[in-house]
mmCIF file of N, CA and C in Angstrom:
data_model
loop_
_atom_site.group_PDB
_atom_site.id
_atom_site.type_symbol
_atom_site.label_atom_id
_atom_site.label_comp_id
_atom_site.label_asym_id
_atom_site.label_seq_id
_atom_site.Cartn_x
_atom_site.Cartn_y
_atom_site.Cartn_z
ATOM 1 N N UNK A 1 11.005 -20.768 19.898
ATOM 2 C CA UNK A 1 11.051 -19.053 19.738
ATOM 3 C C UNK A 1 10.111 -18.675 19.259
ATOM 4 N N UNK A 2 9.896 -19.337 17.158
ATOM 5 C CA UNK A 2 8.543 -18.645 17.030
ATOM 6 C C UNK A 2 7.527 -19.381 17.712
ATOM 7 N N UNK A 3 7.170 -20.129 18.869
ATOM 8 C CA UNK A 3 5.321 -20.141 19.843
ATOM 9 C C UNK A 3 5.615 -19.224 21.139
ATOM 10 N N UNK A 4 6.660 -18.853 20.781
ATOM 11 C CA UNK A 4 6.216 -17.520 22.174
ATOM 12 C C UNK A 4 6.243 -16.453 21.326
ATOM 13 N N UNK A 5 6.953 -16.082 20.576
ATOM 14 C CA UNK A 5 6.217 -15.141 19.722
ATOM 15 C C UNK A 5 5.059 -15.653 19.049
ATOM 16 N N UNK A 6 4.101 -16.641 18.642
ATOM 17 C CA UNK A 6 3.055 -16.229 18.441
ATOM 18 C C UNK A 6 2.453 -16.086 19.276
ATOM 19 N N UNK A 7 2.569 -16.720 20.318
ATOM 20 C CA UNK A 7 1.767 -16.344 21.384
ATOM 21 C C UNK A 7 2.030 -14.996 22.234
ATOM 22 N N UNK A 8 3.148 -14.242 21.634
ATOM 23 C CA UNK A 8 2.848 -12.409 21.829
ATOM 24 C C UNK A 8 2.319 -11.313 21.627
ATOM 25 N N UNK A 9 2.731 -12.430 20.390
ATOM 26 C CA UNK A 9 1.798 -11.287 19.099
ATOM 27 C C UNK A 9 -0.153 -11.523 18.965
ATOM 28 N N UNK A 10 -0.896 -12.634 19.637
ATOM 29 C CA UNK A 10 -2.305 -12.988 20.328
ATOM 30 C C UNK A 10 -2.192 -12.403 21.436
ATOM 31 N N UNK A 11 -1.471 -12.208 22.269
ATOM 32 C CA UNK A 11 -1.655 -11.390 23.382
ATOM 33 C C UNK A 11 -1.527 -9.969 23.170
ATOM 34 N N UNK A 12 -0.304 -9.167 22.571
ATOM 35 C CA UNK A 12 -0.543 -7.688 22.039
ATOM 36 C C UNK A 12 -1.003 -7.532 21.234
ATOM 37 N N UNK A 13 -1.176 -8.185 20.819
ATOM 38 C CA UNK A 13 -2.096 -7.396 18.851
ATOM 39 C C UNK A 13 -1.194 -6.620 18.349
ATOM 40 N N UNK A 14 -0.205 -6.998 17.692
ATOM 41 C CA UNK A 14 0.587 -5.667 17.266
ATOM 42 C C UNK A 14 0.110 -5.996 15.699
ATOM 43 N N UNK A 15 0.058 -4.705 14.928
ATOM 44 C CA UNK A 15 -0.558 -4.457 13.858
ATOM 45 C C UNK A 15 -0.182 -3.961 12.595
ATOM 46 N N UNK A 16 -0.050 -3.135 11.796
ATOM 47 C CA UNK A 16 0.684 -2.731 11.358
ATOM 48 C C UNK A 16 -0.371 -1.346 10.752
ATOM 49 N N UNK A 17 -2.064 -1.670 11.047
ATOM 50 C CA UNK A 17 -2.955 -0.381 10.958
ATOM 51 C C UNK A 17 -2.630 0.493 12.236
ATOM 52 N N UNK A 18 -2.230 0.326 13.426
ATOM 53 C CA UNK A 18 -1.849 1.319 14.524
ATOM 54 C C UNK A 18 -0.989 2.249 13.937
ATOM 55 N N UNK A 19 0.448 2.096 12.739
ATOM 56 C CA UNK A 19 1.210 3.166 12.526
ATOM 57 C C UNK A 19 0.986 3.956 11.035
ATOM 58 N N UNK A 20 -1.087 3.450 10.673
ATOM 59 C CA UNK A 20 -1.351 4.410 10.448
ATOM 60 C C UNK A 20 -1.593 6.257 10.406
ATOM 61 N N UNK A 21 -1.364 6.875 9.424
ATOM 62 C CA UNK A 21 -1.496 8.983 9.810
ATOM 63 C C UNK A 21 -3.297 8.753 10.806
ATOM 64 N N UNK A 22 -4.364 8.276 10.229
ATOM 65 C CA UNK A 22 -5.631 8.025 11.024
ATOM 66 C C UNK A 22 -5.599 8.031 12.258
ATOM 67 N N UNK A 23 -4.557 6.960 12.359
ATOM 68 C CA UNK A 23 -4.704 7.176 13.643
ATOM 69 C C UNK A 23 -3.896 8.112 14.314
ATOM 70 N N UNK A 24 -3.355 9.166 13.960
ATOM 71 C CA UNK A 24 -3.442 10.216 14.667
ATOM 72 C C UNK A 24 -4.928 11.375 14.239
ATOM 73 N N UNK A 25 -5.357 10.961 14.171
ATOM 74 C CA UNK A 25 -6.179 12.639 13.758
ATOM 75 C C UNK A 25 -7.016 12.561 14.987
ATOM 76 N N UNK A 26 -7.619 11.216 15.635
ATOM 77 C CA UNK A 26 -8.316 11.704 16.596
ATOM 78 C C UNK A 26 -7.725 11.779 17.915
ATOM 79 N N UNK A 27 -6.763 11.905 18.501
ATOM 80 C CA UNK A 27 -5.372 12.185 19.083
ATOM 81 C C UNK A 27 -4.837 14.234 18.973
ATOM 82 N N UNK A 28 -4.659 14.626 17.574
ATOM 83 C CA UNK A 28 -5.222 15.320 16.901
ATOM 84 C C UNK A 28 -5.335 16.019 17.819
ATOM 85 N N UNK A 29 -7.022 15.928 17.076
ATOM 86 C CA UNK A 29 -8.216 17.198 17.976
ATOM 87 C C UNK A 29 -9.185 16.890 18.768
ATOM 88 N N UNK A 30 -8.570 15.153 19.214
ATOM 89 C CA UNK A 30 -8.356 15.483 20.974
ATOM 90 C C UNK A 30 -7.469 16.026 21.903
ATOM 91 N N UNK A 31 -6.584 17.380 21.102
ATOM 92 C CA UNK A 31 -5.198 17.650 21.777
ATOM 93 C C UNK A 31 -4.997 18.808 21.196
ATOM 94 N N UNK A 32 -5.535 19.580 20.982
ATOM 95 C CA UNK A 32 -5.555 20.450 19.983
ATOM 96 C C UNK A 32 -3.848 21.622 20.164
ATOM 97 N N UNK A 33 -3.808 21.610 21.414
ATOM 98 C CA UNK A 33 -2.297 22.453 22.125
ATOM 99 C C UNK A 33 -1.423 21.098 21.398
ATOM 100 N N UNK A 34 -1.524 20.070 21.654
ATOM 101 C CA UNK A 34 0.062 18.921 21.224
ATOM 102 C C UNK A 34 0.658 18.939 19.853
ATOM 103 N N UNK A 35 1.185 19.557 19.945
ATOM 104 C CA UNK A 35 2.001 19.173 18.126
ATOM 105 C C UNK A 35 2.362 17.957 17.995
ATOM 106 N N UNK A 36 2.445 17.376 16.716
ATOM 107 C CA UNK A 36 2.060 16.535 15.922
ATOM 108 C C UNK A 36 3.133 16.158 15.214
ATOM 109 N N UNK A 37 3.941 15.337 15.062
ATOM 110 C CA UNK A 37 5.090 15.011 14.252
ATOM 111 C C UNK A 37 4.903 14.020 13.363
ATOM 112 N N UNK A 38 4.374 13.494 12.427
ATOM 113 C CA UNK A 38 4.254 12.585 11.206
ATOM 114 C C UNK A 38 5.426 12.179 10.907
ATOM 115 N N UNK A 39 6.213 10.867 10.566
ATOM 116 C CA UNK A 39 7.562 10.591 10.198
ATOM 117 C C UNK A 39 6.808 10.306 8.700
ATOM 118 N N UNK A 40 8.017 9.947 8.235
ATOM 119 C CA UNK A 40 7.698 10.407 6.768
ATOM 120 C C UNK A 40 6.959 10.546 5.539
ATOM 121 N N UNK A 41 6.597 10.726 5.948
ATOM 122 C CA UNK A 41 5.065 11.339 5.349
ATOM 123 C C UNK A 41 3.442 10.347 4.974
ATOM 124 N N UNK A 42 4.310 9.221 5.878
ATOM 125 C CA UNK A 42 2.713 7.890 6.526
ATOM 126 C C UNK A 42 3.386 7.265 5.443
ATOM 127 N N UNK A 43 4.096 7.005 4.946
ATOM 128 C CA UNK A 43 4.396 5.632 3.358
ATOM 129 C C UNK A 43 3.541 4.530 5.030
ATOM 130 N N UNK A 44 3.631 3.785 3.905
ATOM 131 C CA UNK A 44 2.802 3.389 2.819
ATOM 132 C C UNK A 44 1.531 4.179 2.027
ATOM 133 N N UNK A 45 1.041 5.555 3.060
ATOM 134 C CA UNK A 45 -0.060 5.816 3.760
ATOM 135 C C UNK A 45 -0.430 7.574 2.907
ATOM 136 N N UNK A 46 0.070 7.784 1.980
ATOM 137 C CA UNK A 46 0.972 9.161 1.781
ATOM 138 C C UNK A 46 -0.568 10.083 1.852
ATOM 139 N N UNK A 47 -1.839 9.902 1.322
ATOM 140 C CA UNK A 47 -2.915 9.779 1.575
ATOM 141 C C UNK A 47 -3.457 10.812 2.729
ATOM 142 N N UNK A 48 -3.680 9.425 2.856
ATOM 143 C CA UNK A 48 -3.480 9.639 5.413
ATOM 144 C C UNK A 48 -2.694 10.513 5.187
ATOM 145 N N UNK A 49 -1.906 10.686 5.512
ATOM 146 C CA UNK A 49 -1.151 12.122 5.520
ATOM 147 C C UNK A 49 -1.434 13.732 5.294
ATOM 148 N N UNK A 50 -1.116 13.489 4.231
ATOM 149 C CA UNK A 50 -1.381 14.787 3.356
ATOM 150 C C UNK A 50 -3.112 15.249 4.371
ATOM 151 N N UNK A 51 -3.521 14.510 4.307
ATOM 152 C CA UNK A 51 -5.307 14.983 5.095
ATOM 153 C C UNK A 51 -4.651 15.364 6.146
ATOM 154 N N UNK A 52 -4.430 15.316 7.043
ATOM 155 C CA UNK A 52 -4.521 15.087 7.727
ATOM 156 C C UNK A 52 -2.854 17.335 8.240
ATOM 157 N N UNK A 53 -2.803 16.854 7.738
ATOM 158 C CA UNK A 53 -2.002 18.181 7.010
ATOM 159 C C UNK A 53 -3.092 19.608 6.908
ATOM 160 N N UNK A 54 -3.966 19.793 7.192
ATOM 161 C CA UNK A 54 -4.868 20.334 7.180
ATOM 162 C C UNK A 54 -5.516 20.613 8.499
ATOM 163 N N UNK A 55 -5.216 20.017 9.601
ATOM 164 C CA UNK A 55 -5.490 19.817 11.070
ATOM 165 C C UNK A 55 -4.048 20.919 11.402
ATOM 166 N N UNK A 56 -4.332 21.327 11.980
ATOM 167 C CA UNK A 56 -3.115 22.865 12.922
ATOM 168 C C UNK A 56 -1.966 22.821 14.012
ATOM 169 N N UNK A 57 -2.684 21.688 14.114
ATOM 170 C CA UNK A 57 -1.206 21.140 14.741
ATOM 171 C C UNK A 57 -0.210 19.462 14.106
ATOM 172 N N UNK A 58 -0.571 19.669 13.148
ATOM 173 C CA UNK A 58 -0.104 18.552 12.066
ATOM 174 C C UNK A 58 0.441 18.857 11.556
ATOM 175 N N UNK A 59 1.962 17.671 11.645
ATOM 176 C CA UNK A 59 3.219 18.333 10.475
ATOM 177 C C UNK A 59 3.663 17.172 10.539
ATOM 178 N N UNK A 60 3.997 16.677 8.662
ATOM 179 C CA UNK A 60 5.217 15.483 9.462
ATOM 180 C C UNK A 60 6.192 16.202 8.355
ATOM 181 N N UNK A 61 7.159 15.027 8.239
ATOM 182 C CA UNK A 61 8.231 14.512 7.528
ATOM 183 C C UNK A 61 8.330 13.484 6.573
ATOM 184 N N UNK A 62 9.550 13.932 5.630
ATOM 185 C CA UNK A 62 9.128 12.857 4.240
ATOM 186 C C UNK A 62 10.482 11.900 4.558
ATOM 187 N N UNK A 63 11.361 11.686 4.947
ATOM 188 C CA UNK A 63 12.511 11.036 5.471
ATOM 189 C C UNK A 63 12.694 9.910 5.320
ATOM 190 N N UNK A 64 12.950 8.941 4.528
ATOM 191 C CA UNK A 64 12.479 7.044 5.296
ATOM 192 C C UNK A 64 13.695 7.269 4.043
ATOM 193 N N UNK A 65 13.201 5.536 3.855
ATOM 194 C CA UNK A 65 13.345 4.817 2.613
ATOM 195 C C UNK A 65 14.277 4.489 2.003
ATOM 196 N N UNK A 66 15.347 4.780 3.057
ATOM 197 C CA UNK A 66 17.432 5.533 2.709
ATOM 198 C C UNK A 66 17.602 6.067 1.595
ATOM 199 N N UNK A 67 16.503 6.855 1.656
ATOM 200 C CA UNK A 67 16.785 8.192 0.503
ATOM 201 C C UNK A 67 16.808 7.469 -1.076
ATOM 202 N N UNK A 68 16.370 6.164 -0.609
ATOM 203 C CA UNK A 68 16.808 5.465 -2.303
ATOM 204 C C UNK A 68 15.567 5.780 -3.413
ATOM 205 N N UNK A 69 16.183 5.653 -4.677
ATOM 206 C CA UNK A 69 15.887 6.092 -5.594
ATOM 207 C C UNK A 69 13.626 5.437 -5.765
ATOM 208 N N UNK A 70 13.815 4.173 -5.553
ATOM 209 C CA UNK A 70 11.838 4.111 -5.694
ATOM 210 C C UNK A 70 11.452 5.217 -4.382
ATOM 211 N N UNK A 71 12.196 4.861 -2.393
ATOM 212 C CA UNK A 71 11.620 5.983 -2.102
ATOM 213 C C UNK A 71 10.362 7.131 -2.375
ATOM 214 N N UNK A 72 12.210 7.788 -3.105
ATOM 215 C CA UNK A 72 11.937 9.536 -4.182
ATOM 216 C C UNK A 72 10.291 9.794 -5.130
ATOM 217 N N UNK A 73 10.966 8.110 -6.007
ATOM 218 C CA UNK A 73 9.505 8.260 -6.856
ATOM 219 C C UNK A 73 8.168 8.488 -6.462
ATOM 220 N N UNK A 74 8.135 6.945 -5.045
ATOM 221 C CA UNK A 74 7.040 6.915 -4.832
ATOM 222 C C UNK A 74 6.252 8.173 -3.889
ATOM 223 N N UNK A 75 7.433 9.599 -3.560
ATOM 224 C CA UNK A 75 7.303 10.999 -3.072
ATOM 225 C C UNK A 75 7.098 11.670 -4.215
ATOM 226 N N UNK A 76 7.426 11.497 -4.759
ATOM 227 C CA UNK A 76 6.752 12.438 -6.094
ATOM 228 C C UNK A 76 5.633 12.124 -6.541
ATOM 229 N N UNK A 77 5.426 11.249 -7.170
ATOM 230 C CA UNK A 77 4.032 10.318 -7.859
ATOM 231 C C UNK A 77 3.312 10.040 -6.951
ATOM 232 N N UNK A 78 2.747 10.828 -5.104
ATOM 233 C CA UNK A 78 2.044 10.877 -4.253
ATOM 234 C C UNK A 78 1.973 12.664 -4.181
ATOM 235 N N UNK A 79 2.811 13.204 -4.701
ATOM 236 C CA UNK A 79 3.068 14.435 -4.165
ATOM 237 C C UNK A 79 2.456 15.137 -5.812
ATOM 238 N N UNK A 80 2.867 15.137 -6.935
ATOM 239 C CA UNK A 80 2.473 15.437 -8.238
ATOM 240 C C UNK A 80 1.275 15.773 -8.928
ATOM 241 N N UNK A 81 0.749 16.496 -9.224
ATOM 242 C CA UNK A 81 -0.574 17.388 -8.915
ATOM 243 C C UNK A 81 -0.959 15.931 -10.750
ATOM 244 N N UNK A 82 -2.239 16.221 -10.340
ATOM 245 C CA UNK A 82 -2.974 15.843 -11.477
ATOM 246 C C UNK A 82 -2.382 16.794 -13.080
ATOM 247 N N UNK A 83 -2.122 14.419 -14.351
ATOM 248 C CA UNK A 83 -1.863 15.365 -15.548
ATOM 249 C C UNK A 83 -2.436 16.217 -16.201
ATOM 250 N N UNK A 84 -1.310 17.888 -17.323
ATOM 251 C CA UNK A 84 -1.806 18.845 -17.497
ATOM 252 C C UNK A 84 -1.939 19.906 -15.700
ATOM 253 N N UNK A 85 -1.723 19.566 -15.204
ATOM 254 C CA UNK A 85 -2.484 20.479 -13.980
ATOM 255 C C UNK A 85 -0.583 21.488 -13.945
ATOM 256 N N UNK A 86 -1.317 23.253 -13.490
ATOM 257 C CA UNK A 86 -0.938 24.327 -13.636
ATOM 258 C C UNK A 86 -0.034 23.909 -12.469
ATOM 259 N N UNK A 87 1.359 23.663 -12.219
ATOM 260 C CA UNK A 87 2.730 23.406 -11.514
ATOM 261 C C UNK A 87 2.303 24.417 -10.803
ATOM 262 N N UNK A 88 2.406 25.662 -10.522
ATOM 263 C CA UNK A 88 2.782 27.159 -10.260
ATOM 264 C C UNK A 88 1.372 27.588 -9.988
ATOM 265 N N UNK A 89 0.571 27.256 -9.586
ATOM 266 C CA UNK A 89 -0.457 26.859 -9.871
ATOM 267 C C UNK A 89 -0.584 25.769 -7.961
ATOM 268 N N UNK A 90 -0.910 26.871 -7.114
ATOM 269 C CA UNK A 90 -1.173 26.123 -5.771
ATOM 270 C C UNK A 90 -3.178 25.214 -5.497
ATOM 271 N N UNK A 91 -3.509 25.648 -6.249
ATOM 272 C CA UNK A 91 -5.407 25.165 -6.132
ATOM 273 C C UNK A 91 -4.245 24.012 -7.262
ATOM 274 N N UNK A 92 -3.907 23.566 -8.093
ATOM 275 C CA UNK A 92 -3.874 22.429 -8.191
ATOM 276 C C UNK A 92 -3.209 21.387 -8.719
ATOM 277 N N UNK A 93 -1.401 22.189 -7.467
ATOM 278 C CA UNK A 93 -0.747 21.677 -7.626
ATOM 279 C C UNK A 93 -0.810 21.636 -5.835
ATOM 280 N N UNK A 94 -0.781 20.629 -5.066
ATOM 281 C CA UNK A 94 -1.670 20.004 -3.201
ATOM 282 C C UNK A 94 -0.182 20.524 -2.837
ATOM 283 N N UNK A 95 0.655 19.715 -3.410
ATOM 284 C CA UNK A 95 1.893 20.293 -2.469
ATOM 285 C C UNK A 95 2.753 22.120 -2.291
ATOM 286 N N UNK A 96 2.238 22.687 -3.665
ATOM 287 C CA UNK A 96 2.069 24.488 -3.063
ATOM 288 C C UNK A 96 2.249 24.063 -1.890
ATOM 289 N N UNK A 97 0.701 23.794 -1.320
ATOM 290 C CA UNK A 97 -0.451 23.662 0.298
ATOM 291 C C UNK A 97 0.628 23.240 1.396
ATOM 292 N N UNK A 98 0.546 21.344 0.591
ATOM 293 C CA UNK A 98 1.449 20.588 1.327
ATOM 294 C C UNK A 98 2.820 21.065 2.443
ATOM 295 N N UNK A 99 3.771 21.399 1.190
ATOM 296 C CA UNK A 99 4.922 21.376 1.763
ATOM 297 C C UNK A 99 4.856 23.408 3.328
ATOM 298 N N UNK A 100 3.818 22.954 3.029
ATOM 299 C CA UNK A 100 3.222 24.651 4.378
ATOM 300 C C UNK A 100 3.782 24.009 5.695
ATOM 301 N N UNK A 101 3.503 23.001 5.673
ATOM 302 C CA UNK A 101 3.167 21.908 6.689
ATOM 303 C C UNK A 101 4.062 20.750 7.255
ATOM 304 N N UNK A 102 5.071 21.527 6.711
ATOM 305 C CA UNK A 102 6.302 19.574 6.610
ATOM 306 C C UNK A 102 7.533 20.282 7.004
ATOM 307 N N UNK A 103 7.725 19.827 7.630
ATOM 308 C CA UNK A 103 9.225 19.856 8.581
ATOM 309 C C UNK A 103 10.532 18.866 8.144
ATOM 310 N N UNK A 104 11.948 19.407 8.130
ATOM 311 C CA UNK A 104 12.700 18.528 8.379
ATOM 312 C C UNK A 104 13.166 17.617 8.795
ATOM 313 N N UNK A 105 13.855 17.159 8.221
ATOM 314 C CA UNK A 105 14.012 15.535 9.912
ATOM 315 C C UNK A 105 14.422 14.617 9.144
ATOM 316 N N UNK A 106 15.625 13.989 9.695
ATOM 317 C CA UNK A 106 15.953 12.795 9.232
ATOM 318 C C UNK A 106 15.807 11.601 10.421
ATOM 319 N N UNK A 107 15.631 10.256 10.264
ATOM 320 C CA UNK A 107 16.700 9.516 11.246
ATOM 321 C C UNK A 107 16.489 8.126 10.002
ATOM 322 N N UNK A 108 16.782 8.151 9.378
ATOM 323 C CA UNK A 108 17.136 7.259 8.177
ATOM 324 C C UNK A 108 16.653 7.774 5.919
ATOM 325 N N UNK A 109 17.378 8.648 5.837
ATOM 326 C CA UNK A 109 18.602 8.277 4.977
ATOM 327 C C UNK A 109 19.635 9.403 5.958
ATOM 328 N N UNK A 110 20.413 9.268 6.672
ATOM 329 C CA UNK A 110 22.168 10.602 6.848
ATOM 330 C C UNK A 110 21.210 11.700 5.912
ATOM 331 N N UNK A 111 22.087 12.873 6.741
ATOM 332 C CA UNK A 111 21.616 14.021 6.862
ATOM 333 C C UNK A 111 21.936 14.262 4.501
ATOM 334 N N UNK A 112 23.445 13.886 4.969
ATOM 335 C CA UNK A 112 24.032 14.009 3.605
ATOM 336 C C UNK A 112 23.484 13.260 1.964
ATOM 337 N N UNK A 113 22.688 11.843 2.346
ATOM 338 C CA UNK A 113 22.187 11.810 1.257
ATOM 339 C C UNK A 113 20.173 12.290 1.729
ATOM 340 N N UNK A 114 19.337 12.860 3.027
ATOM 341 C CA UNK A 114 18.218 12.985 2.673
ATOM 342 C C UNK A 114 18.751 14.347 1.749
ATOM 343 N N UNK A 115 20.148 15.943 2.653
ATOM 344 C CA UNK A 115 18.919 16.899 2.383
ATOM 345 C C UNK A 115 19.443 17.202 0.297
ATOM 346 N N UNK A 116 19.721 16.370 -0.820
ATOM 347 C CA UNK A 116 20.196 16.575 -1.551
ATOM 348 C C UNK A 116 18.125 15.985 -2.760
ATOM 349 N N UNK A 117 18.495 14.832 -1.378
ATOM 350 C CA UNK A 117 16.861 14.017 -1.728
ATOM 351 C C UNK A 117 16.299 14.783 -1.419
ATOM 352 N N UNK A 118 15.639 15.815 -0.815
ATOM 353 C CA UNK A 118 14.165 16.389 -0.026
ATOM 354 C C UNK A 118 14.695 17.224 -1.340
ATOM 355 N N UNK A 119 15.871 18.029 -1.850
ATOM 356 C CA UNK A 119 16.114 18.723 -3.056
ATOM 357 C C UNK A 119 15.301 18.886 -3.466
ATOM 358 N N UNK A 120 15.542 17.967 -4.744
ATOM 359 C CA UNK A 120 15.014 16.869 -5.809
ATOM 360 C C UNK A 120 14.319 16.827 -5.741
ATOM 361 N N UNK A 121 12.974 16.754 -5.164
ATOM 362 C CA UNK A 121 12.049 16.077 -4.153
ATOM 363 C C UNK A 121 10.579 17.960 -5.028
ATOM 364 N N UNK A 122 12.349 19.371 -4.113
ATOM 365 C CA UNK A 122 10.630 19.981 -4.293
ATOM 366 C C UNK A 122 11.170 20.284 -5.568
ATOM 367 N N UNK A 123 12.617 20.966 -6.425
ATOM 368 C CA UNK A 123 12.277 21.520 -7.553
ATOM 369 C C UNK A 123 11.818 20.757 -8.539
ATOM 370 N N UNK A 124 11.125 19.301 -8.380
ATOM 371 C CA UNK A 124 10.018 18.352 -9.140
ATOM 372 C C UNK A 124 9.084 18.747 -9.222
ATOM 373 N N UNK A 125 9.172 19.104 -7.653
ATOM 374 C CA UNK A 125 7.378 19.476 -7.201
ATOM 375 C C UNK A 125 7.191 21.515 -7.220
ATOM 376 N N UNK A 126 8.071 21.970 -6.972
ATOM 377 C CA UNK A 126 8.019 23.671 -7.344
ATOM 378 C C UNK A 126 8.204 24.123 -6.927
ATOM 379 N N UNK A 127 8.658 23.842 -4.991
ATOM 380 C CA UNK A 127 8.335 24.671 -3.699
ATOM 381 C C UNK A 127 8.860 25.889 -4.026
ATOM 382 N N UNK A 128 8.587 27.186 -3.897
ATOM 383 C CA UNK A 128 8.983 27.769 -3.778
ATOM 384 C C UNK A 128 10.186 28.117 -2.886
ATOM 385 N N UNK A 129 10.692 29.038 -2.797
ATOM 386 C CA UNK A 129 11.826 30.106 -1.356
ATOM 387 C C UNK A 129 11.729 29.780 -0.164
ATOM 388 N N UNK A 130 10.644 30.627 -0.296
ATOM 389 C CA UNK A 130 9.747 30.742 1.135
ATOM 390 C C UNK A 130 8.711 29.632 1.536
ATOM 391 N N UNK A 131 8.628 28.119 0.574
ATOM 392 C CA UNK A 131 8.848 27.303 1.603
ATOM 393 C C UNK A 131 9.601 26.649 1.735
ATOM 394 N N UNK A 132 10.503 26.327 1.292
ATOM 395 C CA UNK A 132 11.493 25.802 1.510
ATOM 396 C C UNK A 132 12.109 26.012 3.257
ATOM 397 N N UNK A 133 11.380 27.122 3.259
ATOM 398 C CA UNK A 133 12.691 28.174 4.987
ATOM 399 C C UNK A 133 11.402 27.110 5.483
ATOM 400 N N UNK A 134 9.966 27.186 4.929
ATOM 401 C CA UNK A 134 9.108 26.757 6.517
ATOM 402 C C UNK A 134 9.527 25.697 6.909
ATOM 403 N N UNK A 135 9.823 24.368 5.420
ATOM 404 C CA UNK A 135 9.931 22.970 6.021
ATOM 405 C C UNK A 135 11.554 22.424 6.707
ATOM 406 N N UNK A 136 12.476 23.750 5.865
ATOM 407 C CA UNK A 136 13.832 23.708 6.408
ATOM 408 C C UNK A 136 14.158 24.043 7.946
ATOM 409 N N UNK A 137 13.401 25.146 8.601
ATOM 410 C CA UNK A 137 13.738 25.599 9.906
ATOM 411 C C UNK A 137 12.538 26.668 9.937
ATOM 412 N N UNK A 138 11.620 27.068 9.237
ATOM 413 C CA UNK A 138 10.333 27.642 10.116
ATOM 414 C C UNK A 138 9.772 26.967 10.433
ATOM 415 N N UNK A 139 9.014 26.308 9.792
ATOM 416 C CA UNK A 139 8.405 25.344 10.584
ATOM 417 C C UNK A 139 8.692 24.367 11.922
ATOM 418 N N UNK A 140 10.135 24.462 11.719
ATOM 419 C CA UNK A 140 10.465 23.794 13.489
ATOM 420 C C UNK A 140 10.389 25.241 14.921
ATOM 421 N N UNK A 141 11.023 25.953 14.118
ATOM 422 C CA UNK A 141 10.876 27.545 15.116
ATOM 423 C C UNK A 141 9.714 27.812 15.533
ATOM 424 N N UNK A 142 8.849 27.427 15.449
ATOM 425 C CA UNK A 142 7.581 27.760 15.417
ATOM 426 C C UNK A 142 7.368 26.406 16.082
ATOM 427 N N UNK A 143 7.294 25.633 15.828
ATOM 428 C CA UNK A 143 7.201 24.309 17.238
ATOM 429 C C UNK A 143 7.435 24.036 18.423
ATOM 430 N N UNK A 144 8.999 24.631 18.095
ATOM 431 C CA UNK A 144 10.014 24.473 19.430
ATOM 432 C C UNK A 144 10.003 25.768 19.769
ATOM 433 N N UNK A 145 9.664 26.410 19.397
ATOM 434 C CA UNK A 145 8.652 27.562 20.747
ATOM 435 C C UNK A 145 10.919 28.502 20.921
ATOM 436 N N UNK A 146 11.431 28.546 19.178
ATOM 437 C CA UNK A 146 12.370 29.087 19.522
ATOM 438 C C UNK A 146 12.389 30.586 19.142
ATOM 439 N N UNK A 147 12.206 31.977 19.359
ATOM 440 C CA UNK A 147 12.068 33.107 19.348
ATOM 441 C C UNK A 147 13.503 33.621 18.811
ATOM 442 N N UNK A 148 14.392 33.583 19.639
ATOM 443 C CA UNK A 148 15.497 34.332 18.886
ATOM 444 C C UNK A 148 16.720 33.468 17.724
ATOM 445 N N UNK A 149 15.860 32.673 16.916
ATOM 446 C CA UNK A 149 17.051 32.281 15.417
ATOM 447 C C UNK A 149 16.553 33.496 14.528
#
């Protein structure tokens, strides 16, 4: 079995590098009418993921990590502003901008775990209620063309 796996790996060239957020850049720019939703904020490459949020057709969700404390801590650390920053100023707390392009969704962990975890992250980052609406439902409404919501 191990020998077959090695042969398959040589033939198919699998690599986690193919799952990096920047791999979406070329696709997003080549197909500007195609909306892309990246998963798990590109963990462990969060900085690549948030850079892609500047593209009009790219969004990301935050879920993953089983909702573990470690996963939440990684997200908070990656999204928090620099020490001494004004957390309510979007030029210093960039998470205030990033969350305008994020969507709520989860395949891991279940909703009962992820909803409170998402709230904890947004509370920590001082995300205002209007931006939370974008995250929870308004962005999805726009993406899927739901007009009568």
